[in-house]
JSON list of C-alpha atoms in Angstrom, two decimals:
[
{"chain": "H", "resi": 1486, "resn": "GLU", "atom": "CA", "xyz": [-5.59, -15.13, 9.39]},
{"chain": "H", "resi": 1487, "resn": "PRO", "atom": "CA", "xyz": [-3.90, -12.54, 10.88]},
{"chain": "H", "resi": 1488, "resn": "GLU", "atom": "CA", "xyz": [-5.71, -9.25, 9.80]},
{"chain": "H", "resi": 1489, "resn": "VAL", "atom": "CA", "xyz": [-4.73, -5.29, 10.37]},
{"chain": "H", "resi": 1490, "resn": "THR", "atom": "CA", "xyz": [-7.97, -3.97, 11.55]},
{"chain": "H", "resi": 1491, "resn": "GLN", "atom": "CA", "xyz": [-9.21, -0.25, 11.05]},
{"chain": "H", "resi": 1492, "resn": "THR", "atom": "CA", "xyz": [-11.71, 1.45, 12.63]},
{"chain": "H", "resi": 1493, "resn": "PRO", "atom": "CA", "xyz": [-14.49, 3.06, 12.09]},
{"chain": "H", "resi": 1494, "resn": "SER", "atom": "CA", "xyz": [-14.69, 1.80, 8.54]},
{"chain": "H", "resi": 1495, "resn": "HIS", "atom": "CA", "xyz": [-16.01, 5.93, 7.32]},
{"chain": "H", "resi": 1496, "resn": "GLN", "atom": "CA", "xyz": [-15.13, 8.90, 8.97]},
{"chain": "H", "resi": 1497, "resn": "VAL", "atom": "CA", "xyz": [-17.63, 12.06, 8.06]},
{"chain": "H", "resi": 1498, "resn": "THR", "atom": "CA", "xyz": [-16.27, 15.65, 9.74]},
{"chain": "H", "resi": 1499, "resn": "GLN", "atom": "CA", "xyz": [-16.40, 19.17, 8.96]},
{"chain": "H", "resi": 1500, "resn": "MET", "atom": "CA", "xyz": [-13.41, 20.96, 7.81]},
{"chain": "H", "resi": 1501, "resn": "GLY", "atom": "CA", "xyz": [-11.79, 22.26, 10.67]},
{"chain": "H", "resi": 1502, "resn": "GLN", "atom": "CA", "xyz": [-12.75, 19.47, 13.17]},
{"chain": "H", "resi": 1503, "resn": "GLU", "atom": "CA", "xyz": [-10.30, 17.04, 15.04]},
{"chain": "H", "resi": 1504, "resn": "VAL", "atom": "CA", "xyz": [-10.42, 13.43, 13.85]},
{"chain": "H", "resi": 1505, "resn": "ILE", "atom": "CA", "xyz": [-8.71, 9.88, 14.81]},
{"chain": "H", "resi": 1506, "resn": "LEU", "atom": "CA", "xyz": [-8.53, 6.95, 12.66]},
{"chain": "H", "resi": 1507, "resn": "ARG", "atom": "CA", "xyz": [-8.07, 3.86, 14.90]},
{"chain": "H", "resi": 1508, "resn": "CYS", "atom": "CA", "xyz": [-6.14, 0.78, 13.74]},
{"chain": "H", "resi": 1509, "resn": "VAL", "atom": "CA", "xyz": [-5.21, -2.91, 15.06]},
{"chain": "H", "resi": 1510, "resn": "PRO", "atom": "CA", "xyz": [-2.09, -3.88, 13.22]},
{"chain": "H", "resi": 1511, "resn": "ILE", "atom": "CA", "xyz": [-0.73, -7.94, 13.55]},
{"chain": "H", "resi": 1512, "resn": "SER", "atom": "CA", "xyz": [-0.25, -8.79, 16.72]},
{"chain": "H", "resi": 1513, "resn": "ASN", "atom": "CA", "xyz": [3.35, -10.13, 16.76]},
{"chain": "H", "resi": 1514, "resn": "HIS", "atom": "CA", "xyz": [3.95, -6.89, 14.78]},
{"chain": "H", "resi": 1515, "resn": "LEU", "atom": "CA", "xyz": [6.82, -4.75, 15.18]},
{"chain": "H", "resi": 1516, "resn": "TYR", "atom": "CA", "xyz": [6.61, -1.54, 12.57]},
{"chain": "H", "resi": 1517, "resn": "PHE", "atom": "CA", "xyz": [3.43, 0.41, 12.27]},
{"chain": "H", "resi": 1518, "resn": "TYR", "atom": "CA", "xyz": [2.82, 2.71, 9.51]},
{"chain": "H", "resi": 1519, "resn": "TRP", "atom": "CA", "xyz": [-0.58, 5.07, 7.67]},
{"chain": "H", "resi": 1520, "resn": "TYR", "atom": "CA", "xyz": [-0.99, 5.52, 4.43]},
{"chain": "H", "resi": 1521, "resn": "ARG", "atom": "CA", "xyz": [-3.75, 7.68, 1.89]},
{"chain": "H", "resi": 1522, "resn": "GLN", "atom": "CA", "xyz": [-5.27, 7.37, -1.38]},
{"chain": "H", "resi": 1523, "resn": "ILE", "atom": "CA", "xyz": [-7.28, 10.00, -2.95]},
{"chain": "H", "resi": 1524, "resn": "LEU", "atom": "CA", "xyz": [-10.28, 8.59, -4.65]},
{"chain": "H", "resi": 1525, "resn": "GLY", "atom": "CA", "xyz": [-8.92, 7.34, -7.97]},
{"chain": "H", "resi": 1526, "resn": "GLN", "atom": "CA", "xyz": [-5.43, 7.60, -7.12]},
{"chain": "H", "resi": 1527, "resn": "LYS", "atom": "CA", "xyz": [-2.59, 5.71, -6.05]},
{"chain": "H", "resi": 1528, "resn": "VAL", "atom": "CA", "xyz": [-1.20, 4.84, -2.69]},
{"chain": "H", "resi": 1529, "resn": "GLU", "atom": "CA", "xyz": [0.84, 7.05, -1.00]},
{"chain": "H", "resi": 1530, "resn": "PHE", "atom": "CA", "xyz": [3.04, 6.75, 2.49]},
{"chain": "H", "resi": 1531, "resn": "LEU", "atom": "CA", "xyz": [2.02, 9.33, 5.19]},
{"chain": "H", "resi": 1532, "resn": "VAL", "atom": "CA", "xyz": [4.84, 7.72, 8.18]},
{"chain": "H", "resi": 1533, "resn": "SER", "atom": "CA", "xyz": [6.25, 4.85, 9.85]},
{"chain": "H", "resi": 1534, "resn": "PHE", "atom": "CA", "xyz": [6.28, 4.04, 13.47]},
{"chain": "H", "resi": 1535, "resn": "TYR", "atom": "CA", "xyz": [8.68, 1.64, 15.75]},
{"chain": "H", "resi": 1536, "resn": "ASN", "atom": "CA", "xyz": [9.26, 1.67, 18.83]},
{"chain": "H", "resi": 1537, "resn": "ASN", "atom": "CA", "xyz": [7.36, 4.67, 20.15]},
{"chain": "H", "resi": 1538, "resn": "GLU", "atom": "CA", "xyz": [8.60, 6.81, 17.67]},
{"chain": "H", "resi": 1539, "resn": "ILE", "atom": "CA", "xyz": [8.72, 8.41, 13.89]},
{"chain": "H", "resi": 1540, "resn": "SER", "atom": "CA", "xyz": [10.80, 5.70, 11.88]},
{"chain": "H", "resi": 1541, "resn": "GLU", "atom": "CA", "xyz": [10.25, 7.55, 8.52]},
{"chain": "H", "resi": 1542, "resn": "LYS", "atom": "CA", "xyz": [7.55, 10.15, 7.35]},
{"chain": "H", "resi": 1543, "resn": "SER", "atom": "CA", "xyz": [6.88, 12.39, 3.56]},
{"chain": "H", "resi": 1544, "resn": "GLU", "atom": "CA", "xyz": [6.28, 15.24, 2.61]},
{"chain": "H", "resi": 1545, "resn": "ILE", "atom": "CA", "xyz": [1.83, 15.07, 3.04]},
{"chain": "H", "resi": 1546, "resn": "PHE", "atom": "CA", "xyz": [2.83, 14.41, 7.16]},
{"chain": "H", "resi": 1547, "resn": "ASP", "atom": "CA", "xyz": [3.18, 18.20, 7.80]},
{"chain": "H", "resi": 1548, "resn": "ASP", "atom": "CA", "xyz": [2.47, 18.91, 11.61]},
{"chain": "H", "resi": 1549, "resn": "GLN", "atom": "CA", "xyz": [-1.11, 19.00, 11.57]},
{"chain": "H", "resi": 1550, "resn": "PHE", "atom": "CA", "xyz": [-0.71, 14.68, 11.30]},
{"chain": "H", "resi": 1551, "resn": "SER", "atom": "CA", "xyz": [0.32, 13.15, 14.94]},
{"chain": "H", "resi": 1552, "resn": "VAL", "atom": "CA", "xyz": [0.23, 9.27, 15.04]},
{"chain": "H", "resi": 1553, "resn": "GLU", "atom": "CA", "xyz": [0.06, 7.24, 18.84]},
{"chain": "H", "resi": 1554, "resn": "ARG", "atom": "CA", "xyz": [0.83, 4.03, 19.76]},
{"chain": "H", "resi": 1555, "resn": "PRO", "atom": "CA", "xyz": [-1.49, 4.59, 23.74]},
{"chain": "H", "resi": 1556, "resn": "ASP", "atom": "CA", "xyz": [-1.72, 1.16, 24.48]},
{"chain": "H", "resi": 1557, "resn": "GLY", "atom": "CA", "xyz": [-0.29, -3.09, 22.70]},
{"chain": "H", "resi": 1558, "resn": "SER", "atom": "CA", "xyz": [-2.21, -3.08, 20.80]},
{"chain": "H", "resi": 1559, "resn": "ASN", "atom": "CA", "xyz": [-3.93, 0.00, 18.73]},
{"chain": "H", "resi": 1560, "resn": "PHE", "atom": "CA", "xyz": [-2.20, 2.98, 16.83]},
{"chain": "H", "resi": 1561, "resn": "THR", "atom": "CA", "xyz": [-3.61, 5.40, 15.44]},
{"chain": "H", "resi": 1562, "resn": "LEU", "atom": "CA", "xyz": [-3.59, 8.65, 13.01]},
{"chain": "H", "resi": 1563, "resn": "LYS", "atom": "CA", "xyz": [-5.16, 12.49, 14.69]},
{"chain": "H", "resi": 1564, "resn": "ILE", "atom": "CA", "xyz": [-5.86, 14.49, 12.08]},
{"chain": "H", "resi": 1565, "resn": "ARG", "atom": "CA", "xyz": [-6.04, 17.94, 13.57]},
{"chain": "H", "resi": 1566, "resn": "SER", "atom": "CA", "xyz": [-7.39, 20.60, 11.98]},
{"chain": "H", "resi": 1567, "resn": "THR", "atom": "CA", "xyz": [-8.84, 18.86, 9.22]},
{"chain": "H", "resi": 1568, "resn": "LYS", "atom": "CA", "xyz": [-8.56, 20.23, 5.66]},
{"chain": "H", "resi": 1569, "resn": "LEU", "atom": "CA", "xyz": [-10.68, 19.59, 2.95]},
{"chain": "H", "resi": 1570, "resn": "GLU", "atom": "CA", "xyz": [-8.34, 17.96, 0.51]},
{"chain": "H", "resi": 1571, "resn": "ASP", "atom": "CA", "xyz": [-7.89, 15.01, 3.46]},
{"chain": "H", "resi": 1572, "resn": "SER", "atom": "CA", "xyz": [-10.25, 13.47, 1.91]},
{"chain": "H", "resi": 1573, "resn": "ALA", "atom": "CA", "xyz": [-9.45, 10.09, 1.42]},
{"chain": "H", "resi": 1574, "resn": "MET", "atom": "CA", "xyz": [-8.34, 6.92, 2.22]},
{"chain": "H", "resi": 1575, "resn": "TYR", "atom": "CA", "xyz": [-6.24, 6.07, 4.84]},
{"chain": "H", "resi": 1576, "resn": "PHE", "atom": "CA", "xyz": [-5.02, 2.27, 4.90]},
{"chain": "H", "resi": 1577, "resn": "CYS", "atom": "CA", "xyz": [-3.10, 1.19, 7.94]},
{"chain": "H", "resi": 1578, "resn": "ALA", "atom": "CA", "xyz": [-0.40, -1.81, 7.73]},
{"chain": "H", "resi": 1579, "resn": "SER", "atom": "CA", "xyz": [2.08, -3.29, 9.89]},
{"chain": "H", "resi": 1580, "resn": "SER", "atom": "CA", "xyz": [4.19, -5.89, 9.38]},
{"chain": "H", "resi": 1581, "resn": "PRO", "atom": "CA", "xyz": [6.26, -8.25, 11.34]},
{"chain": "H", "resi": 1582, "resn": "ILE", "atom": "CA", "xyz": [10.07, -7.07, 10.98]},
{"chain": "H", "resi": 1583, "resn": "SER", "atom": "CA", "xyz": [11.53, -4.05, 9.51]},
{"chain": "H", "resi": 1584, "resn": "GLY", "atom": "CA", "xyz": [10.19, -2.19, 7.21]},
{"chain": "H", "resi": 1585, "resn": "GLY", "atom": "CA", "xyz": [13.52, -3.06, 4.73]},
{"chain": "H", "resi": 1586, "resn": "ALA", "atom": "CA", "xyz": [13.53, -4.92, 1.72]},
{"chain": "H", "resi": 1587, "resn": "GLY", "atom": "CA", "xyz": [12.13, -8.33, 2.02]},
{"chain": "H", "resi": 1588, "resn": "ASP", "atom": "CA", "xyz": [9.83, -7.62, 4.60]},
{"chain": "H", "resi": 1589, "resn": "THR", "atom": "CA", "xyz": [6.25, -6.99, 3.82]},
{"chain": "H", "resi": 1590, "resn": "GLN", "atom": "CA", "xyz": [3.26, -4.98, 4.80]},
{"chain": "H", "resi": 1591, "resn": "TYR", "atom": "CA", "xyz": [0.00, -5.96, 5.73]},
{"chain": "H", "resi": 1592, "resn": "PHE", "atom": "CA", "xyz": [-2.81, -3.72, 4.77]},
{"chain": "H", "resi": 1593, "resn": "GLY", "atom": "CA", "xyz": [-5.71, -3.42, 6.57]},
{"chain": "H", "resi": 1594, "resn": "PRO", "atom": "CA", "xyz": [-9.40, -2.61, 5.03]},
{"chain": "H", "resi": 1595, "resn": "GLY", "atom": "CA", "xyz": [-8.92, 1.30, 5.31]},
{"chain": "H", "resi": 1596, "resn": "THR", "atom": "CA", "xyz": [-10.99, 4.66, 7.05]},
{"chain": "H", "resi": 1597, "resn": "ARG", "atom": "CA", "xyz": [-13.19, 7.22, 4.47]},
{"chain": "H", "resi": 1598, "resn": "LEU", "atom": "CA", "xyz": [-12.97, 9.78, 5.42]},
{"chain": "H", "resi": 1599, "resn": "THR", "atom": "CA", "xyz": [-14.76, 13.17, 4.04]},
{"chain": "H", "resi": 1600, "resn": "VAL", "atom": "CA", "xyz": [-14.23, 16.30, 5.07]},
{"chain": "H", "resi": 1601, "resn": "LEU", "atom": "CA", "xyz": [-16.91, 18.57, 4.07]},
{"chain": "U", "resi": 856, "resn": "GLY", "atom": "CA", "xyz": [13.09, 11.78, -8.42]},
{"chain": "U", "resi": 857, "resn": "GLU", "atom": "CA", "xyz": [11.06, 8.27, -7.47]},
{"chain": "U", "resi": 858, "resn": "SER", "atom": "CA", "xyz": [8.68, 6.85, -9.24]},
{"chain": "U", "resi": 859, "resn": "VAL", "atom": "CA", "xyz": [6.74, 4.15, -10.45]},
{"chain": "U", "resi": 860, "resn": "GLY", "atom": "CA", "xyz": [4.70, 4.10, -13.20]},
{"chain": "U", "resi": 861, "resn": "LEU", "atom": "CA", "xyz": [2.28, 1.58, -15.54]},
{"chain": "U", "resi": 862, "resn": "HIS", "atom": "CA", "xyz": [2.62, 2.06, -19.44]},
{"chain": "U", "resi": 863, "resn": "LEU", "atom": "CA", "xyz": [-2.12, 0.60, -19.08]},
{"chain": "U", "resi": 864, "resn": "PRO", "atom": "CA", "xyz": [-3.79, 2.68, -16.94]},
{"chain": "U", "resi": 865, "resn": "THR", "atom": "CA", "xyz": [-7.12, -0.94, -18.00]},
{"chain": "U", "resi": 866, "resn": "LEU", "atom": "CA", "xyz": [-6.20, -4.38, -19.10]},
{"chain": "U", "resi": 867, "resn": "SER", "atom": "CA", "xyz": [-9.48, -6.91, -20.23]},
{"chain": "U", "resi": 868, "resn": "VAL", "atom": "CA", "xyz": [-9.03, -10.14, -20.89]},
{"chain": "U", "resi": 869, "resn": "GLN", "atom": "CA", "xyz": [-11.21, -13.88, -21.44]},
{"chain": "U", "resi": 870, "resn": "GLU", "atom": "CA", "xyz": [-10.91, -16.07, -18.72]},
{"chain": "U", "resi": 871, "resn": "GLY", "atom": "CA", "xyz": [-8.70, -17.80, -19.18]},
{"chain": "U", "resi": 872, "resn": "ASP", "atom": "CA", "xyz": [-6.16, -16.20, -20.88]},
{"chain": "U", "resi": 873, "resn": "ASN", "atom": "CA", "xyz": [-3.42, -14.82, -19.78]},
{"chain": "U", "resi": 874, "resn": "SER", "atom": "CA", "xyz": [-2.57, -11.58, -17.95]},
{"chain": "U", "resi": 875, "resn": "ILE", "atom": "CA", "xyz": [0.27, -9.89, -17.88]},
{"chain": "U", "resi": 876, "resn": "ILE", "atom": "CA", "xyz": [0.26, -6.01, -15.96]},
{"chain": "U", "resi": 877, "resn": "ASN", "atom": "CA", "xyz": [3.33, -4.23, -16.86]},
{"chain": "U", "resi": 878, "resn": "CYS", "atom": "CA", "xyz": [5.46, -1.10, -14.14]},
{"chain": "U", "resi": 879, "resn": "ALA", "atom": "CA", "xyz": [8.45, 0.76, -14.84]},
{"chain": "U", "resi": 880, "resn": "TYR", "atom": "CA", "xyz": [10.25, 2.19, -11.96]},
{"chain": "U", "resi": 881, "resn": "SER", "atom": "CA", "xyz": [13.20, 4.71, -12.47]},
{"chain": "U", "resi": 882, "resn": "ASN", "atom": "CA", "xyz": [14.78, 4.49, -8.98]},
{"chain": "U", "resi": 883, "resn": "SER", "atom": "CA", "xyz": [17.46, 2.66, -8.54]},
{"chain": "U", "resi": 884, "resn": "ALA", "atom": "CA", "xyz": [17.69, 2.61, -5.10]},
{"chain": "U", "resi": 885, "resn": "SER", "atom": "CA", "xyz": [15.12, 0.22, -4.29]},
{"chain": "U", "resi": 886, "resn": "ASP", "atom": "CA", "xyz": [15.48, -3.63, -4.66]},
{"chain": "U", "resi": 887, "resn": "TYR", "atom": "CA", "xyz": [12.41, -4.57, -3.48]},
{"chain": "U", "resi": 888, "resn": "PHE", "atom": "CA", "xyz": [9.55, -5.19, -5.55]},
{"chain": "U", "resi": 889, "resn": "ILE", "atom": "CA", "xyz": [5.50, -5.72, -4.72]},
{"chain": "U", "resi": 890, "resn": "TRP", "atom": "CA", "xyz": [2.66, -6.21, -6.53]},
{"chain": "U", "resi": 891, "resn": "TYR", "atom": "CA", "xyz": [-0.55, -5.60, -4.62]},
{"chain": "U", "resi": 892, "resn": "LYS", "atom": "CA", "xyz": [-4.28, -6.13, -5.83]},
{"chain": "U", "resi": 893, "resn": "GLN", "atom": "CA", "xyz": [-7.45, -3.71, -4.71]},
{"chain": "U", "resi": 894, "resn": "GLU", "atom": "CA", "xyz": [-10.32, -4.39, -4.42]},
{"chain": "U", "resi": 895, "resn": "SER", "atom": "CA", "xyz": [-12.91, -1.63, -4.44]},
{"chain": "U", "resi": 896, "resn": "GLY", "atom": "CA", "xyz": [-13.50, -0.79, -0.83]},
{"chain": "U", "resi": 897, "resn": "LYS", "atom": "CA", "xyz": [-10.54, -3.25, 0.24]},
{"chain": "U", "resi": 898, "resn": "GLY", "atom": "CA", "xyz": [-6.77, -2.75, 1.00]},
{"chain": "U", "resi": 899, "resn": "PRO", "atom": "CA", "xyz": [-4.07, -3.89, -0.64]},
{"chain": "U", "resi": 900, "resn": "GLN", "atom": "CA", "xyz": [-3.80, -7.01, -0.65]},
{"chain": "U", "resi": 901, "resn": "PHE", "atom": "CA", "xyz": [0.00, -8.59, -0.89]},
{"chain": "U", "resi": 902, "resn": "ILE", "atom": "CA", "xyz": [0.67, -11.17, -4.30]},
{"chain": "U", "resi": 903, "resn": "ILE", "atom": "CA", "xyz": [4.29, -11.72, -4.90]},
{"chain": "U", "resi": 904, "resn": "ASP", "atom": "CA", "xyz": [7.29, -9.84, -4.17]},
{"chain": "U", "resi": 905, "resn": "ILE", "atom": "CA", "xyz": [10.89, -10.31, -5.67]},
{"chain": "U", "resi": 906, "resn": "ARG", "atom": "CA", "xyz": [14.00, -8.78, -4.78]},
{"chain": "U", "resi": 907, "resn": "SER", "atom": "CA", "xyz": [16.77, -7.08, -7.03]},
{"chain": "U", "resi": 908, "resn": "ASN", "atom": "CA", "xyz": [18.92, -10.48, -6.64]},
{"chain": "U", "resi": 909, "resn": "MET", "atom": "CA", "xyz": [16.18, -12.32, -8.51]},
{"chain": "U", "resi": 910, "resn": "ASP", "atom": "CA", "xyz": [14.71, -12.26, -12.16]},
{"chain": "U", "resi": 911, "resn": "LYS", "atom": "CA", "xyz": [11.59, -14.13, -11.65]},
{"chain": "U", "resi": 912, "resn": "ARG", "atom": "CA", "xyz": [9.11, -15.02, -9.23]},
{"chain": "U", "resi": 913, "resn": "GLN", "atom": "CA", "xyz": [7.08, -17.34, -9.11]},
{"chain": "U", "resi": 914, "resn": "GLY", "atom": "CA", "xyz": [3.53, -18.05, -7.37]},
{"chain": "U", "resi": 915, "resn": "GLN", "atom": "CA", "xyz": [0.17, -19.69, -7.42]},
{"chain": "U", "resi": 916, "resn": "ARG", "atom": "CA", "xyz": [-1.34, -18.99, -10.82]},
{"chain": "U", "resi": 917, "resn": "VAL", "atom": "CA", "xyz": [1.03, -15.17, -10.78]},
{"chain": "U", "resi": 918, "resn": "THR", "atom": "CA", "xyz": [4.83, -15.09, -11.66]},
{"chain": "U", "resi": 919, "resn": "VAL", "atom": "CA", "xyz": [6.61, -11.36, -11.46]},
{"chain": "U", "resi": 920, "resn": "LEU", "atom": "CA", "xyz": [9.14, -10.63, -13.59]},
{"chain": "U", "resi": 921, "resn": "LEU", "atom": "CA", "xyz": [11.85, -8.28, -13.01]},
{"chain": "U", "resi": 922, "resn": "ASN", "atom": "CA", "xyz": [14.28, -7.45, -15.76]},
{"chain": "U", "resi": 923, "resn": "LYS", "atom": "CA", "xyz": [17.27, -3.99, -13.53]},
{"chain": "U", "resi": 924, "resn": "THR", "atom": "CA", "xyz": [18.58, -3.12, -16.53]},
{"chain": "U", "resi": 925, "resn": "VAL", "atom": "CA", "xyz": [15.76, -1.25, -17.98]},
{"chain": "U", "resi": 926, "resn": "LYS", "atom": "CA", "xyz": [14.30, -0.64, -14.99]},
{"chain": "U", "resi": 927, "resn": "HIS", "atom": "CA", "xyz": [10.55, -3.05, -15.48]},
{"chain": "U", "resi": 928, "resn": "LEU", "atom": "CA", "xyz": [8.28, -5.42, -13.75]},
{"chain": "U", "resi": 929, "resn": "SER", "atom": "CA", "xyz": [5.85, -6.81, -14.61]},
{"chain": "U", "resi": 930, "resn": "LEU", "atom": "CA", "xyz": [3.02, -9.87, -13.43]},
{"chain": "U", "resi": 931, "resn": "GLN", "atom": "CA", "xyz": [1.65, -12.72, -14.90]},
{"chain": "U", "resi": 932, "resn": "ILE", "atom": "CA", "xyz": [-0.84, -14.35, -13.93]},
{"chain": "U", "resi": 933, "resn": "ALA", "atom": "CA", "xyz": [-1.86, -17.49, -15.41]},
{"chain": "U", "resi": 934, "resn": "ALA", "atom": "CA", "xyz": [-5.57, -19.08, -16.51]},
{"chain": "U", "resi": 935, "resn": "THR", "atom": "CA", "xyz": [-7.06, -15.50, -15.05]},
{"chain": "U", "resi": 936, "resn": "GLN", "atom": "CA", "xyz": [-10.84, -16.13, -13.64]},
{"chain": "U", "resi": 937, "resn": "PRO", "atom": "CA", "xyz": [-13.09, -13.36, -12.69]},
{"chain": "U", "resi": 938, "resn": "GLY", "atom": "CA", "xyz": [-12.30, -12.68, -9.31]},
{"chain": "U", "resi": 939, "resn": "ASP", "atom": "CA", "xyz": [-9.52, -11.73, -10.38]},
{"chain": "U", "resi": 940, "resn": "SER", "atom": "CA", "xyz": [-10.76, -8.36, -11.62]},
{"chain": "U", "resi": 941, "resn": "ALA", "atom": "CA", "xyz": [-9.00, -5.44, -9.40]},
{"chain": "U", "resi": 942, "resn": "VAL", "atom": "CA", "xyz": [-6.75, -2.59, -9.68]},
{"chain": "U", "resi": 943, "resn": "TYR", "atom": "CA", "xyz": [-3.17, -3.94, -9.41]},
{"chain": "U", "resi": 944, "resn": "PHE", "atom": "CA", "xyz": [-0.22, -2.22, -7.99]},
{"chain": "U", "resi": 945, "resn": "CYS", "atom": "CA", "xyz": [3.57, -1.95, -8.45]},
{"chain": "U", "resi": 946, "resn": "ALA", "atom": "CA", "xyz": [5.33, -1.27, -5.30]},
{"chain": "U", "resi": 947, "resn": "GLU", "atom": "CA", "xyz": [8.75, -0.32, -4.28]},
{"chain": "U", "resi": 948, "resn": "ARG", "atom": "CA", "xyz": [11.09, 0.09, -1.60]},
{"chain": "U", "resi": 949, "resn": "GLU", "atom": "CA", "xyz": [14.47, 0.01, -0.57]},
{"chain": "U", "resi": 950, "resn": "THR", "atom": "CA", "xyz": [16.87, -1.42, 1.77]},
{"chain": "U", "resi": 951, "resn": "GLY", "atom": "CA", "xyz": [16.79, -0.37, 5.06]},
{"chain": "U", "resi": 952, "resn": "GLY", "atom": "CA", "xyz": [13.50, 2.60, 4.12]},
{"chain": "U", "resi": 953, "resn": "PHE", "atom": "CA", "xyz": [10.25, 1.82, 5.35]},
{"chain": "U", "resi": 954, "resn": "LYS", "atom": "CA", "xyz": [7.93, 3.43, 2.28]},
{"chain": "U", "resi": 955, "resn": "THR", "atom": "CA", "xyz": [6.58, 2.07, -0.15]},
{"chain": "U", "resi": 956, "resn": "ILE", "atom": "CA", "xyz": [6.15, 3.37, -3.07]},
{"chain": "U", "resi": 957, "resn": "PHE", "atom": "CA", "xyz": [3.08, 3.19, -5.41]},
{"chain": "U", "resi": 958, "resn": "GLY", "atom": "CA", "xyz": [2.40, 3.00, -8.40]},
{"chain": "U", "resi": 959, "resn": "ALA", "atom": "CA", "xyz": [-0.13, 4.31, -10.27]},
{"chain": "U", "resi": 960, "resn": "GLY", "atom": "CA", "xyz": [-2.57, 0.93, -10.49]},
{"chain": "U", "resi": 961, "resn": "THR", "atom": "CA", "xyz": [-3.57, -1.13, -13.78]},
{"chain": "U", "resi": 962, "resn": "ARG", "atom": "CA", "xyz": [-7.49, -2.14, -13.59]},
{"chain": "U", "resi": 963, "resn": "LEU", "atom": "CA", "xyz": [-8.03, -5.01, -14.41]},
{"chain": "U", "resi": 964, "resn": "PHE", "atom": "CA", "xyz": [-11.16, -6.48, -16.62]},
{"chain": "U", "resi": 965, "resn": "VAL", "atom": "CA", "xyz": [-11.71, -10.23, -16.77]},
{"chain": "U", "resi": 966, "resn": "LYS", "atom": "CA", "xyz": [-14.51, -11.01, -19.52]},
{"chain": "U", "resi": 967, "resn": "ALA", "atom": "CA", "xyz": [-16.28, -14.27, -18.50]}
]
């Protein structure tokens, strides 16, 4: 069964450094998402991406964040200058048709980001 | 404002018993609801979903009930097994919307 994959599984970085989290969505999916989950808290939406542009973003997704689909298979989340509070699990998700009602989003296993 | 919340943070059941996990939502514009299961160290795993034009949907050993009048959602797991131990999240989305709003989560413990 096709799965969303993410690399690395764990990323440790120093505050102020840039990080890039990578995802390979399910191959025939068209919509891509990033969510994050701070330890012990709920999963929070960051951004959705379709047709090479952001379709929706949350208040969390400020200028320090960016997303890119550099080729036909990868989807990346970049944090330009990490802060301590960016430490969290970051989940990539994809859906086949649209973000609307009835379209299931499939999640990857996550990347644990630790900012020291 | 938007919120999806859960009544109980933890639920402990005996193996073989039925489990019921409850969820309240407050966004009247939401018309699609999903239950996810999250095991330790893994991403949310889709379990079952329901659209707002339905009040009940059944899957394999799971049933989701939706009461739009009181904005309440529940997940019923029949014959709960040790492998069902996980955190369960309810989530919601609006038609045409891209973001899924997750609730706080309920941890289910299954005692053998």
